[in-house]
Amino acid sequence: MALQVYISGKLFDKEDAKISVYDHGLLYGDGVFEGLRSYNGKVFRMAEHLDRLWKSARAICLEIPLGQAALAQAVNETLAANNIKDGYVRLIVTRGAGALGLDPNRTSHPQVIIIADHISLYPQEMYEHGLEIITASTIRNHPQALSPRIKSLNYLNNIMAKIEGLQAGCQEALMMNHKGEVAECTGDNIFIVQRGALLTPPLDAGILEGITRDAVLQLAAAAGISTAERTLIRHDVYTADEVFLTGSAAEVIPVVKIDSRKIGDGKPGPITRDLTARFHELTRQ
Ligand code: PMP
């Protein structure tokens, strides 16, 4: 049976899952989204993802045409319709179709799309041996231009940096903010380990408030590891004992080389390994 995609209340075969070319989501990237994971038939931190989706929508003055409970149910039903227990869910709300021109008031019917599928961002090998990344010259969006807190359909800022990474032979790229501080990677948050302490940039570095980031901070604190949200510069990353990235799709992945420099001893470190195991236990329990 074809993969079933939910669009605004109905399920369609993947080939027939289509929306208008006049949708401002396509025309202008005017919309918001979430990426969620399902483990063993249960969506991980569904409430947090819905909360972030609603905040993103609120930030762009977009009214989501159903409630959180109804959307949660639609996500679960789409997973069930596709018989997916361990998978990835892409939840999208577009501005809807309308007249040409930016004016969001000249659109109607925001479209709610749910794609339940599988995702593998990085090869398994990289989880075991670590990822090599570069720092991109493209800086993260200035928070006063387009806040990185908004998970919007306009991801070109991240894609520009991703292209830099790919052209350098790397699957991820680290982005600085307009002040030259470490922000985040193109689709993942970053953590470093410095003398046994776990550090990650604060939200005001201009980053997405990652749900995996929050989970890892909580896991580390519960494990007695000292944690802090701290402004980091490239020097801190280069001289860190360990570096890893977090994201719903990526989960926890070690970084062993940045800009051709070895991090620590060039192997995934003990705190990274420990937190990876704890994260697996939390998600697969
Ligand atoms: N930063 C960016 C820019 C992202 O797009 C994502 C999600 N792919 C993350 C961080 C990680 O967020 P989460 O843990 O909520 O998936």
PDB file of C-alpha atoms and ligand atoms in Angstrom:
ATOM      1  CA  MET A   1       0.000   0.000   0.000  1.00  0.00           C
ATOM      2  CA  ALA A   2       1.198   3.505  -0.788  1.00  0.00           C
ATOM      3  CA  LEU A   3       2.413   5.722   2.006  1.00  0.00           C
ATOM      4  CA  GLN A   4      -0.479   7.759   3.398  1.00  0.00           C
ATOM      5  CA  VAL A   5      -0.051  11.506   3.839  1.00  0.00           C
ATOM      6  CA  TYR A   6      -2.442  13.604   5.902  1.00  0.00           C
ATOM      7  CA  ILE A   7      -3.567  16.917   4.435  1.00  0.00           C
ATOM      8  CA  SER A   8      -6.084  18.961   6.378  1.00  0.00           C
ATOM      9  CA  GLY A   9      -8.256  16.155   7.662  1.00  0.00           C
ATOM     10  CA  LYS A  10      -7.843  13.514   4.937  1.00  0.00           C
ATOM     11  CA  LEU A  11      -5.326  10.830   4.073  1.00  0.00           C
ATOM     12  CA  PHE A  12      -3.979  10.647   0.519  1.00  0.00           C
ATOM     13  CA  ASP A  13      -1.676   8.233  -1.268  1.00  0.00           C
ATOM     14  CA  LYS A  14       1.794   9.795  -1.421  1.00  0.00           C
ATOM     15  CA  GLU A  15       1.478  10.427  -5.198  1.00  0.00           C
ATOM     16  CA  ASP A  16      -1.824  12.246  -4.703  1.00  0.00           C
ATOM     17  CA  ALA A  17      -0.756  14.278  -1.665  1.00  0.00           C
ATOM     18  CA  LYS A  18      -0.656  17.741  -3.240  1.00  0.00           C
ATOM     19  CA  ILE A  19      -1.339  21.324  -2.303  1.00  0.00           C
ATOM     20  CA  SER A  20      -1.880  24.452  -4.360  1.00  0.00           C
ATOM     21  CA  VAL A  21       1.013  26.133  -6.150  1.00  0.00           C
ATOM     22  CA  TYR A  22      -0.578  29.357  -4.847  1.00  0.00           C
ATOM     23  CA  ASP A  23       0.040  28.278  -1.263  1.00  0.00           C
ATOM     24  CA  HIS A  24       2.205  30.921   0.399  1.00  0.00           C
ATOM     25  CA  GLY A  25       4.144  28.114   2.032  1.00  0.00           C
ATOM     26  CA  LEU A  26       5.561  27.387  -1.421  1.00  0.00           C
ATOM     27  CA  LEU A  27       5.540  30.937  -2.785  1.00  0.00           C
ATOM     28  CA  TYR A  28       7.230  32.582   0.198  1.00  0.00           C
ATOM     29  CA  GLY A  29       8.226  29.914   2.709  1.00  0.00           C
ATOM     30  CA  ASP A  30       5.354  31.309   4.754  1.00  0.00           C
ATOM     31  CA  GLY A  31       4.558  28.574   7.243  1.00  0.00           C
ATOM     32  CA  VAL A  32       5.961  26.582  10.154  1.00  0.00           C
ATOM     33  CA  PHE A  33       6.936  22.995  10.795  1.00  0.00           C
ATOM     34  CA  GLU A  34       8.120  20.395  13.267  1.00  0.00           C
ATOM     35  CA  GLY A  35      10.121  17.186  12.987  1.00  0.00           C
ATOM     36  CA  LEU A  36       9.164  14.529  15.533  1.00  0.00           C
ATOM     37  CA  ARG A  37      10.268  10.992  16.277  1.00  0.00           C
ATOM     38  CA  SER A  38       8.180   8.008  17.137  1.00  0.00           C
ATOM     39  CA  TYR A  39       9.766   5.236  19.153  1.00  0.00           C
ATOM     40  CA  ASN A  40       8.005   1.950  19.711  1.00  0.00           C
ATOM     41  CA  GLY A  41       4.685   3.465  18.649  1.00  0.00           C
ATOM     42  CA  LYS A  42       4.911   6.541  20.869  1.00  0.00           C
ATOM     43  CA  VAL A  43       5.837  10.050  19.739  1.00  0.00           C
ATOM     44  CA  PHE A  44       8.742  11.407  21.780  1.00  0.00           C
ATOM     45  CA  ARG A  45       7.831  14.661  23.566  1.00  0.00           C
ATOM     46  CA  MET A  46       4.746  15.307  21.444  1.00  0.00           C
ATOM     47  CA  ALA A  47       3.487  18.043  23.801  1.00  0.00           C
ATOM     48  CA  GLU A  48       6.790  19.947  23.565  1.00  0.00           C
ATOM     49  CA  HIS A  49       6.789  19.757  19.766  1.00  0.00           C
ATOM     50  CA  LEU A  50       3.186  20.972  19.571  1.00  0.00           C
ATOM     51  CA  ASP A  51       3.955  23.761  21.989  1.00  0.00           C
ATOM     52  CA  ARG A  52       6.902  24.877  19.830  1.00  0.00           C
ATOM     53  CA  LEU A  53       4.759  24.621  16.678  1.00  0.00           C
ATOM     54  CA  TRP A  54       2.121  26.844  18.261  1.00  0.00           C
ATOM     55  CA  LYS A  55       4.770  29.358  19.332  1.00  0.00           C
ATOM     56  CA  SER A  56       6.284  29.424  15.836  1.00  0.00           C
ATOM     57  CA  ALA A  57       2.816  29.959  14.378  1.00  0.00           C
ATOM     58  CA  ARG A  58       2.020  32.680  16.902  1.00  0.00           C
ATOM     59  CA  ALA A  59       5.290  34.413  16.028  1.00  0.00           C
ATOM     60  CA  ILE A  60       4.276  34.671  12.363  1.00  0.00           C
ATOM     61  CA  CYS A  61       0.611  35.487  13.136  1.00  0.00           C
ATOM     62  CA  LEU A  62      -0.613  32.186  11.726  1.00  0.00           C
ATOM     63  CA  GLU A  63      -3.635  30.552  13.278  1.00  0.00           C
ATOM     64  CA  ILE A  64      -3.464  26.768  13.265  1.00  0.00           C
ATOM     65  CA  PRO A  65      -6.934  25.618  12.224  1.00  0.00           C
ATOM     66  CA  LEU A  66      -7.300  22.869  14.828  1.00  0.00           C
ATOM     67  CA  GLY A  67      -6.450  22.344  18.485  1.00  0.00           C
ATOM     68  CA  GLN A  68      -3.378  20.639  19.955  1.00  0.00           C
ATOM     69  CA  ALA A  69      -5.297  17.543  21.056  1.00  0.00           C
ATOM     70  CA  ALA A  70      -6.835  17.110  17.596  1.00  0.00           C
ATOM     71  CA  LEU A  71      -3.440  17.551  15.930  1.00  0.00           C
ATOM     72  CA  ALA A  72      -1.817  15.053  18.311  1.00  0.00           C
ATOM     73  CA  GLN A  73      -4.541  12.583  17.400  1.00  0.00           C
ATOM     74  CA  ALA A  74      -4.017  13.211  13.680  1.00  0.00           C
ATOM     75  CA  VAL A  75      -0.263  12.563  14.104  1.00  0.00           C
ATOM     76  CA  ASN A  76      -0.952   9.273  15.883  1.00  0.00           C
ATOM     77  CA  GLU A  77      -3.544   8.255  13.289  1.00  0.00           C
ATOM     78  CA  THR A  78      -1.158   9.018  10.416  1.00  0.00           C
ATOM     79  CA  LEU A  79       1.552   6.885  12.048  1.00  0.00           C
ATOM     80  CA  ALA A  80      -0.978   4.078  12.587  1.00  0.00           C
ATOM     81  CA  ALA A  81      -2.312   4.331   8.997  1.00  0.00           C
ATOM     82  CA  ASN A  82       1.243   3.735   7.782  1.00  0.00           C
ATOM     83  CA  ASN A  83       1.950   1.084  10.393  1.00  0.00           C
ATOM     84  CA  ILE A  84       5.022   3.029  11.527  1.00  0.00           C
ATOM     85  CA  LYS A  85       6.189   2.386  15.083  1.00  0.00           C
ATOM     86  CA  ASP A  86       9.733   3.705  14.817  1.00  0.00           C
ATOM     87  CA  GLY A  87       9.795   6.609  12.444  1.00  0.00           C
ATOM     88  CA  TYR A  88       9.893  10.289  11.758  1.00  0.00           C
ATOM     89  CA  VAL A  89       6.979  12.703  11.468  1.00  0.00           C
ATOM     90  CA  ARG A  90       7.082  15.948   9.537  1.00  0.00           C
ATOM     91  CA  LEU A  91       4.322  18.273  10.641  1.00  0.00           C
ATOM     92  CA  ILE A  92       3.747  21.334   8.452  1.00  0.00           C
ATOM     93  CA  VAL A  93       1.328  24.240   8.626  1.00  0.00           C
ATOM     94  CA  THR A  94       1.311  26.499   5.577  1.00  0.00           C
ATOM     95  CA  ARG A  95      -0.242  29.945   5.277  1.00  0.00           C
ATOM     96  CA  GLY A  96      -2.638  28.537   2.680  1.00  0.00           C
ATOM     97  CA  ALA A  97      -3.405  29.456  -0.927  1.00  0.00           C
ATOM     98  CA  GLY A  98      -4.121  33.018  -1.911  1.00  0.00           C
ATOM     99  CA  ALA A  99      -3.396  35.887  -4.227  1.00  0.00           C
ATOM    100  CA  LEU A 100       0.140  36.500  -5.464  1.00  0.00           C
ATOM    101  CA  GLY A 101       1.872  39.038  -3.264  1.00  0.00           C
ATOM    102  CA  LEU A 102       3.200  38.760   0.263  1.00  0.00           C
ATOM    103  CA  ASP A 103       0.041  39.826   2.099  1.00  0.00           C
ATOM    104  CA  PRO A 104      -0.915  36.955   4.397  1.00  0.00           C
ATOM    105  CA  ASN A 105      -4.391  38.451   4.758  1.00  0.00           C
ATOM    106  CA  ARG A 106      -5.050  37.580   1.125  1.00  0.00           C
ATOM    107  CA  THR A 107      -4.807  33.854   1.786  1.00  0.00           C
ATOM    108  CA  SER A 108      -7.230  31.399   3.316  1.00  0.00           C
ATOM    109  CA  HIS A 109      -7.272  27.872   4.685  1.00  0.00           C
ATOM    110  CA  PRO A 110      -3.859  27.168   6.184  1.00  0.00           C
ATOM    111  CA  GLN A 111      -2.969  23.607   5.211  1.00  0.00           C
ATOM    112  CA  VAL A 112      -1.980  21.096   7.871  1.00  0.00           C
ATOM    113  CA  ILE A 113       0.254  18.358   6.487  1.00  0.00           C
ATOM    114  CA  ILE A 114       1.529  15.271   8.298  1.00  0.00           C
ATOM    115  CA  ILE A 115       4.110  13.024   6.681  1.00  0.00           C
ATOM    116  CA  ALA A 116       4.987   9.862   8.610  1.00  0.00           C
ATOM    117  CA  ASP A 117       8.039   8.153   7.183  1.00  0.00           C
ATOM    118  CA  HIS A 118      11.528   6.974   8.030  1.00  0.00           C
ATOM    119  CA  ILE A 119      14.605   9.167   8.157  1.00  0.00           C
ATOM    120  CA  SER A 120      18.290   8.414   8.352  1.00  0.00           C
ATOM    121  CA  LEU A 121      20.320  11.586   8.372  1.00  0.00           C
ATOM    122  CA  TYR A 122      23.754  10.110   8.874  1.00  0.00           C
ATOM    123  CA  PRO A 123      25.201   6.662   8.219  1.00  0.00           C
ATOM    124  CA  GLN A 124      25.466   4.373  11.263  1.00  0.00           C
ATOM    125  CA  GLU A 125      29.239   4.473  10.907  1.00  0.00           C
ATOM    126  CA  MET A 126      29.244   8.156  11.881  1.00  0.00           C
ATOM    127  CA  TYR A 127      27.403   7.422  15.131  1.00  0.00           C
ATOM    128  CA  GLU A 128      30.173   5.001  16.050  1.00  0.00           C
ATOM    129  CA  HIS A 129      33.220   6.893  14.832  1.00  0.00           C
ATOM    130  CA  GLY A 130      31.971  10.468  14.828  1.00  0.00           C
ATOM    131  CA  LEU A 131      31.159  13.138  12.300  1.00  0.00           C
ATOM    132  CA  GLU A 132      33.456  15.633  10.660  1.00  0.00           C
ATOM    133  CA  ILE A 133      32.055  19.146  10.278  1.00  0.00           C
ATOM    134  CA  ILE A 134      33.213  22.575   9.176  1.00  0.00           C
ATOM    135  CA  THR A 135      32.321  26.049  10.360  1.00  0.00           C
ATOM    136  CA  ALA A 136      30.296  27.786   7.687  1.00  0.00           C
ATOM    137  CA  SER A 137      30.996  31.351   6.604  1.00  0.00           C
ATOM    138  CA  THR A 138      27.216  31.860   6.342  1.00  0.00           C
ATOM    139  CA  ILE A 139      26.119  33.188   9.727  1.00  0.00           C
ATOM    140  CA  ARG A 140      22.842  32.213  11.385  1.00  0.00           C
ATOM    141  CA  ASN A 141      19.949  34.604  10.733  1.00  0.00           C
ATOM    142  CA  HIS A 142      20.137  37.715  12.866  1.00  0.00           C
ATOM    143  CA  PRO A 143      17.416  37.253  15.518  1.00  0.00           C
ATOM    144  CA  GLN A 144      16.026  40.667  14.618  1.00  0.00           C
ATOM    145  CA  ALA A 145      15.759  39.659  10.957  1.00  0.00           C
ATOM    146  CA  LEU A 146      14.189  36.223  11.361  1.00  0.00           C
ATOM    147  CA  SER A 147      14.361  34.682  14.796  1.00  0.00           C
ATOM    148  CA  PRO A 148      15.940  31.211  14.773  1.00  0.00           C
ATOM    149  CA  ARG A 149      13.424  30.400  17.533  1.00  0.00           C
ATOM    150  CA  ILE A 150      10.791  30.214  14.777  1.00  0.00           C
ATOM    151  CA  LYS A 151      10.871  26.868  13.000  1.00  0.00           C
ATOM    152  CA  SER A 152       9.643  28.306   9.724  1.00  0.00           C
ATOM    153  CA  LEU A 153       9.430  26.918   6.204  1.00  0.00           C
ATOM    154  CA  ASN A 154      12.110  29.426   5.270  1.00  0.00           C
ATOM    155  CA  TYR A 155      15.250  27.328   5.798  1.00  0.00           C
ATOM    156  CA  LEU A 156      17.495  28.903   3.168  1.00  0.00           C
ATOM    157  CA  ASN A 157      19.829  30.313   5.819  1.00  0.00           C
ATOM    158  CA  ASN A 158      20.516  26.769   7.006  1.00  0.00           C
ATOM    159  CA  ILE A 159      20.631  25.358   3.478  1.00  0.00           C
ATOM    160  CA  MET A 160      23.299  27.896   2.444  1.00  0.00           C
ATOM    161  CA  ALA A 161      25.484  26.676   5.309  1.00  0.00           C
ATOM    162  CA  LYS A 162      24.642  23.047   4.556  1.00  0.00           C
ATOM    163  CA  ILE A 163      25.856  23.552   0.977  1.00  0.00           C
ATOM    164  CA  GLU A 164      29.152  24.886   2.321  1.00  0.00           C
ATOM    165  CA  GLY A 165      29.461  21.765   4.441  1.00  0.00           C
ATOM    166  CA  LEU A 166      28.628  19.416   1.585  1.00  0.00           C
ATOM    167  CA  GLN A 167      31.067  21.160  -0.737  1.00  0.00           C
ATOM    168  CA  ALA A 168      33.758  20.595   1.871  1.00  0.00           C
ATOM    169  CA  GLY A 169      32.777  16.921   2.079  1.00  0.00           C
ATOM    170  CA  CYS A 170      30.962  17.285   5.435  1.00  0.00           C
ATOM    171  CA  GLN A 171      27.407  16.319   6.343  1.00  0.00           C
ATOM    172  CA  GLU A 172      26.941  19.165   8.840  1.00  0.00           C
ATOM    173  CA  ALA A 173      28.214  22.700   9.286  1.00  0.00           C
ATOM    174  CA  LEU A 174      28.530  24.826  12.384  1.00  0.00           C
ATOM    175  CA  MET A 175      27.040  28.300  12.184  1.00  0.00           C
ATOM    176  CA  MET A 176      28.168  31.362  14.136  1.00  0.00           C
ATOM    177  CA  ASN A 177      25.815  34.197  14.995  1.00  0.00           C
ATOM    178  CA  HIS A 178      26.164  37.842  13.983  1.00  0.00           C
ATOM    179  CA  LYS A 179      28.414  38.421  17.011  1.00  0.00           C
ATOM    180  CA  GLY A 180      30.803  35.674  15.961  1.00  0.00           C
ATOM    181  CA  GLU A 181      29.634  33.358  18.743  1.00  0.00           C
ATOM    182  CA  VAL A 182      28.802  29.714  18.240  1.00  0.00           C
ATOM    183  CA  ALA A 183      25.100  29.284  17.454  1.00  0.00           C
ATOM    184  CA  GLU A 184      24.112  25.848  16.141  1.00  0.00           C
ATOM    185  CA  CYS A 185      24.490  23.531  13.180  1.00  0.00           C
ATOM    186  CA  THR A 186      22.216  23.634  10.144  1.00  0.00           C
ATOM    187  CA  GLY A 187      19.741  21.145  11.624  1.00  0.00           C
ATOM    188  CA  ASP A 188      21.178  20.272  15.024  1.00  0.00           C
ATOM    189  CA  ASN A 189      22.158  21.919  18.308  1.00  0.00           C
ATOM    190  CA  ILE A 190      25.758  21.719  19.519  1.00  0.00           C
ATOM    191  CA  PHE A 191      27.249  20.677  22.860  1.00  0.00           C
ATOM    192  CA  ILE A 192      30.840  20.663  24.047  1.00  0.00           C
ATOM    193  CA  VAL A 193      32.484  18.974  27.015  1.00  0.00           C
ATOM    194  CA  GLN A 194      35.098  21.033  28.839  1.00  0.00           C
ATOM    195  CA  ARG A 195      36.821  19.554  31.901  1.00  0.00           C
ATOM    196  CA  GLY A 196      33.880  17.251  32.566  1.00  0.00           C
ATOM    197  CA  ALA A 197      31.239  19.969  32.224  1.00  0.00           C
ATOM    198  CA  LEU A 198      28.625  19.982  29.483  1.00  0.00           C
ATOM    199  CA  LEU A 199      28.197  23.343  27.762  1.00  0.00           C
ATOM    200  CA  THR A 200      25.810  24.521  25.062  1.00  0.00           C
ATOM    201  CA  PRO A 201      25.048  27.982  23.662  1.00  0.00           C
ATOM    202  CA  PRO A 202      22.160  29.855  25.336  1.00  0.00           C
ATOM    203  CA  LEU A 203      18.942  30.633  23.457  1.00  0.00           C
ATOM    204  CA  ASP A 204      20.011  34.240  23.040  1.00  0.00           C
ATOM    205  CA  ALA A 205      22.886  33.067  20.842  1.00  0.00           C
ATOM    206  CA  GLY A 206      20.098  32.938  18.240  1.00  0.00           C
ATOM    207  CA  ILE A 207      19.287  29.228  18.027  1.00  0.00           C
ATOM    208  CA  LEU A 208      16.336  26.916  17.842  1.00  0.00           C
ATOM    209  CA  GLU A 209      15.324  25.683  21.292  1.00  0.00           C
ATOM    210  CA  GLY A 210      15.903  22.045  20.432  1.00  0.00           C
ATOM    211  CA  ILE A 211      13.740  19.471  22.125  1.00  0.00           C
ATOM    212  CA  THR A 212      16.584  16.950  22.028  1.00  0.00           C
ATOM    213  CA  ARG A 213      18.837  19.658  23.488  1.00  0.00           C
ATOM    214  CA  ASP A 214      16.449  20.047  26.428  1.00  0.00           C
ATOM    215  CA  ALA A 215      16.226  16.276  26.899  1.00  0.00           C
ATOM    216  CA  VAL A 216      20.030  15.930  26.917  1.00  0.00           C
ATOM    217  CA  LEU A 217      20.449  18.808  29.379  1.00  0.00           C
ATOM    218  CA  GLN A 218      17.955  17.079  31.694  1.00  0.00           C
ATOM    219  CA  LEU A 219      19.608  13.676  31.289  1.00  0.00           C
ATOM    220  CA  ALA A 220      23.036  15.124  32.039  1.00  0.00           C
ATOM    221  CA  ALA A 221      21.812  16.961  35.127  1.00  0.00           C
ATOM    222  CA  ALA A 222      20.117  13.783  36.387  1.00  0.00           C
ATOM    223  CA  ALA A 223      23.372  11.891  35.807  1.00  0.00           C
ATOM    224  CA  GLY A 224      25.276  14.367  37.975  1.00  0.00           C
ATOM    225  CA  ILE A 225      27.129  15.969  35.052  1.00  0.00           C
ATOM    226  CA  SER A 226      27.575  19.712  35.466  1.00  0.00           C
ATOM    227  CA  THR A 227      25.673  21.567  32.713  1.00  0.00           C
ATOM    228  CA  ALA A 228      25.520  25.197  31.635  1.00  0.00           C
ATOM    229  CA  GLU A 229      24.129  27.265  28.810  1.00  0.00           C
ATOM    230  CA  ARG A 230      27.117  29.437  28.028  1.00  0.00           C
ATOM    231  CA  THR A 231      28.237  31.734  25.239  1.00  0.00           C
ATOM    232  CA  LEU A 232      30.843  29.829  23.250  1.00  0.00           C
ATOM    233  CA  ILE A 233      33.324  30.961  20.632  1.00  0.00           C
ATOM    234  CA  ARG A 234      35.110  28.909  18.027  1.00  0.00           C
ATOM    235  CA  HIS A 235      38.148  28.617  20.318  1.00  0.00           C
ATOM    236  CA  ASP A 236      36.008  26.741  22.866  1.00  0.00           C
ATOM    237  CA  VAL A 237      34.903  24.263  20.233  1.00  0.00           C
ATOM    238  CA  TYR A 238      38.417  23.705  18.874  1.00  0.00           C
ATOM    239  CA  THR A 239      39.822  23.122  22.346  1.00  0.00           C
ATOM    240  CA  ALA A 240      36.907  21.078  23.711  1.00  0.00           C
ATOM    241  CA  ASP A 241      37.478  17.569  25.058  1.00  0.00           C
ATOM    242  CA  GLU A 242      34.336  16.345  23.289  1.00  0.00           C
ATOM    243  CA  VAL A 243      31.750  17.748  20.893  1.00  0.00           C
ATOM    244  CA  PHE A 244      28.384  16.316  19.904  1.00  0.00           C
ATOM    245  CA  LEU A 245      25.216  17.394  18.138  1.00  0.00           C
ATOM    246  CA  THR A 246      21.572  16.787  18.994  1.00  0.00           C
ATOM    247  CA  GLY A 247      18.356  16.787  16.993  1.00  0.00           C
ATOM    248  CA  SER A 248      15.148  14.830  16.618  1.00  0.00           C
ATOM    249  CA  ALA A 249      16.368  13.231  13.404  1.00  0.00           C
ATOM    250  CA  ALA A 250      20.062  13.036  14.339  1.00  0.00           C
ATOM    251  CA  GLU A 251      19.463  12.081  18.006  1.00  0.00           C
ATOM    252  CA  VAL A 252      22.929  12.354  19.653  1.00  0.00           C
ATOM    253  CA  ILE A 253      25.897  12.199  17.288  1.00  0.00           C
ATOM    254  CA  PRO A 254      29.581  12.681  18.154  1.00  0.00           C
ATOM    255  CA  VAL A 255      31.747  15.188  16.279  1.00  0.00           C
ATOM    256  CA  VAL A 256      35.430  14.265  16.048  1.00  0.00           C
ATOM    257  CA  LYS A 257      36.793  16.788  13.568  1.00  0.00           C
ATOM    258  CA  ILE A 258      36.009  20.449  12.938  1.00  0.00           C
ATOM    259  CA  ASP A 259      37.696  22.440  10.151  1.00  0.00           C
ATOM    260  CA  SER A 260      40.114  19.505   9.759  1.00  0.00           C
ATOM    261  CA  ARG A 261      41.131  19.827  13.438  1.00  0.00           C
ATOM    262  CA  LYS A 262      40.872  16.784  15.629  1.00  0.00           C
ATOM    263  CA  ILE A 263      38.606  17.261  18.668  1.00  0.00           C
ATOM    264  CA  GLY A 264      40.065  15.705  21.825  1.00  0.00           C
ATOM    265  CA  ASP A 265      41.728  12.467  20.815  1.00  0.00           C
ATOM    266  CA  GLY A 266      39.677  12.250  17.621  1.00  0.00           C
ATOM    267  CA  LYS A 267      37.301   9.618  18.988  1.00  0.00           C
ATOM    268  CA  PRO A 268      33.812   9.929  20.496  1.00  0.00           C
ATOM    269  CA  GLY A 269      34.402  10.760  24.173  1.00  0.00           C
ATOM    270  CA  PRO A 270      33.120   9.084  27.346  1.00  0.00           C
ATOM    271  CA  ILE A 271      30.509  11.723  28.241  1.00  0.00           C
ATOM    272  CA  THR A 272      29.160  11.675  24.676  1.00  0.00           C
ATOM    273  CA  ARG A 273      28.915   7.885  24.835  1.00  0.00           C
ATOM    274  CA  ASP A 274      27.271   7.962  28.244  1.00  0.00           C
ATOM    275  CA  LEU A 275      24.663  10.541  27.198  1.00  0.00           C
ATOM    276  CA  THR A 276      24.001   8.686  23.947  1.00  0.00           C
ATOM    277  CA  ALA A 277      23.242   5.530  25.943  1.00  0.00           C
ATOM    278  CA  ARG A 278      21.003   7.468  28.340  1.00  0.00           C
ATOM    279  CA  PHE A 279      19.172   9.072  25.434  1.00  0.00           C
ATOM    280  CA  HIS A 280      18.584   5.671  23.833  1.00  0.00           C
ATOM    281  CA  GLU A 281      17.265   4.342  27.109  1.00  0.00           C
ATOM    282  CA  LEU A 282      14.937   7.336  27.506  1.00  0.00           C
ATOM    283  CA  THR A 283      13.535   7.083  23.973  1.00  0.00           C
ATOM    284  CA  ARG A 284      13.339   3.295  23.754  1.00  0.00           C
ATOM    285  CA  GLN A 285      12.060   2.608  27.260  1.00  0.00           C
TER     286      GLN A 285
HETATM  287  N1  PMP B   1      18.534  23.555  15.167  1.00  0.00           N
HETATM  288  C1  PMP B   1      17.923  23.594  13.985  1.00  0.00           C
HETATM  289  C2  PMP B   1      18.205  24.731  13.061  1.00  0.00           C
HETATM  290  C3  PMP B   1      17.013  22.585  13.625  1.00  0.00           C
HETATM  291  O1  PMP B   1      16.390  22.628  12.438  1.00  0.00           O
HETATM  292  C4  PMP B   1      16.762  21.522  14.537  1.00  0.00           C
HETATM  293  C5  PMP B   1      15.773  20.445  14.195  1.00  0.00           C
HETATM  294  N2  PMP B   1      16.096  19.737  13.039  1.00  0.00           N
HETATM  295  C6  PMP B   1      17.466  21.502  15.744  1.00  0.00           C
HETATM  296  C7  PMP B   1      18.315  22.547  16.043  1.00  0.00           C
HETATM  297  C8  PMP B   1      17.236  20.403  16.744  1.00  0.00           C
HETATM  298  O2  PMP B   1      15.961  20.538  17.333  1.00  0.00           O
HETATM  299  P1  PMP B   1      15.142  19.293  17.894  1.00  0.00           P
HETATM  300  O3  PMP B   1      16.004  18.622  18.891  1.00  0.00           O
HETATM  301  O4  PMP B   1      13.927  19.879  18.489  1.00  0.00           O
HETATM  302  O5  PMP B   1      14.855  18.399  16.726  1.00  0.00           O
END
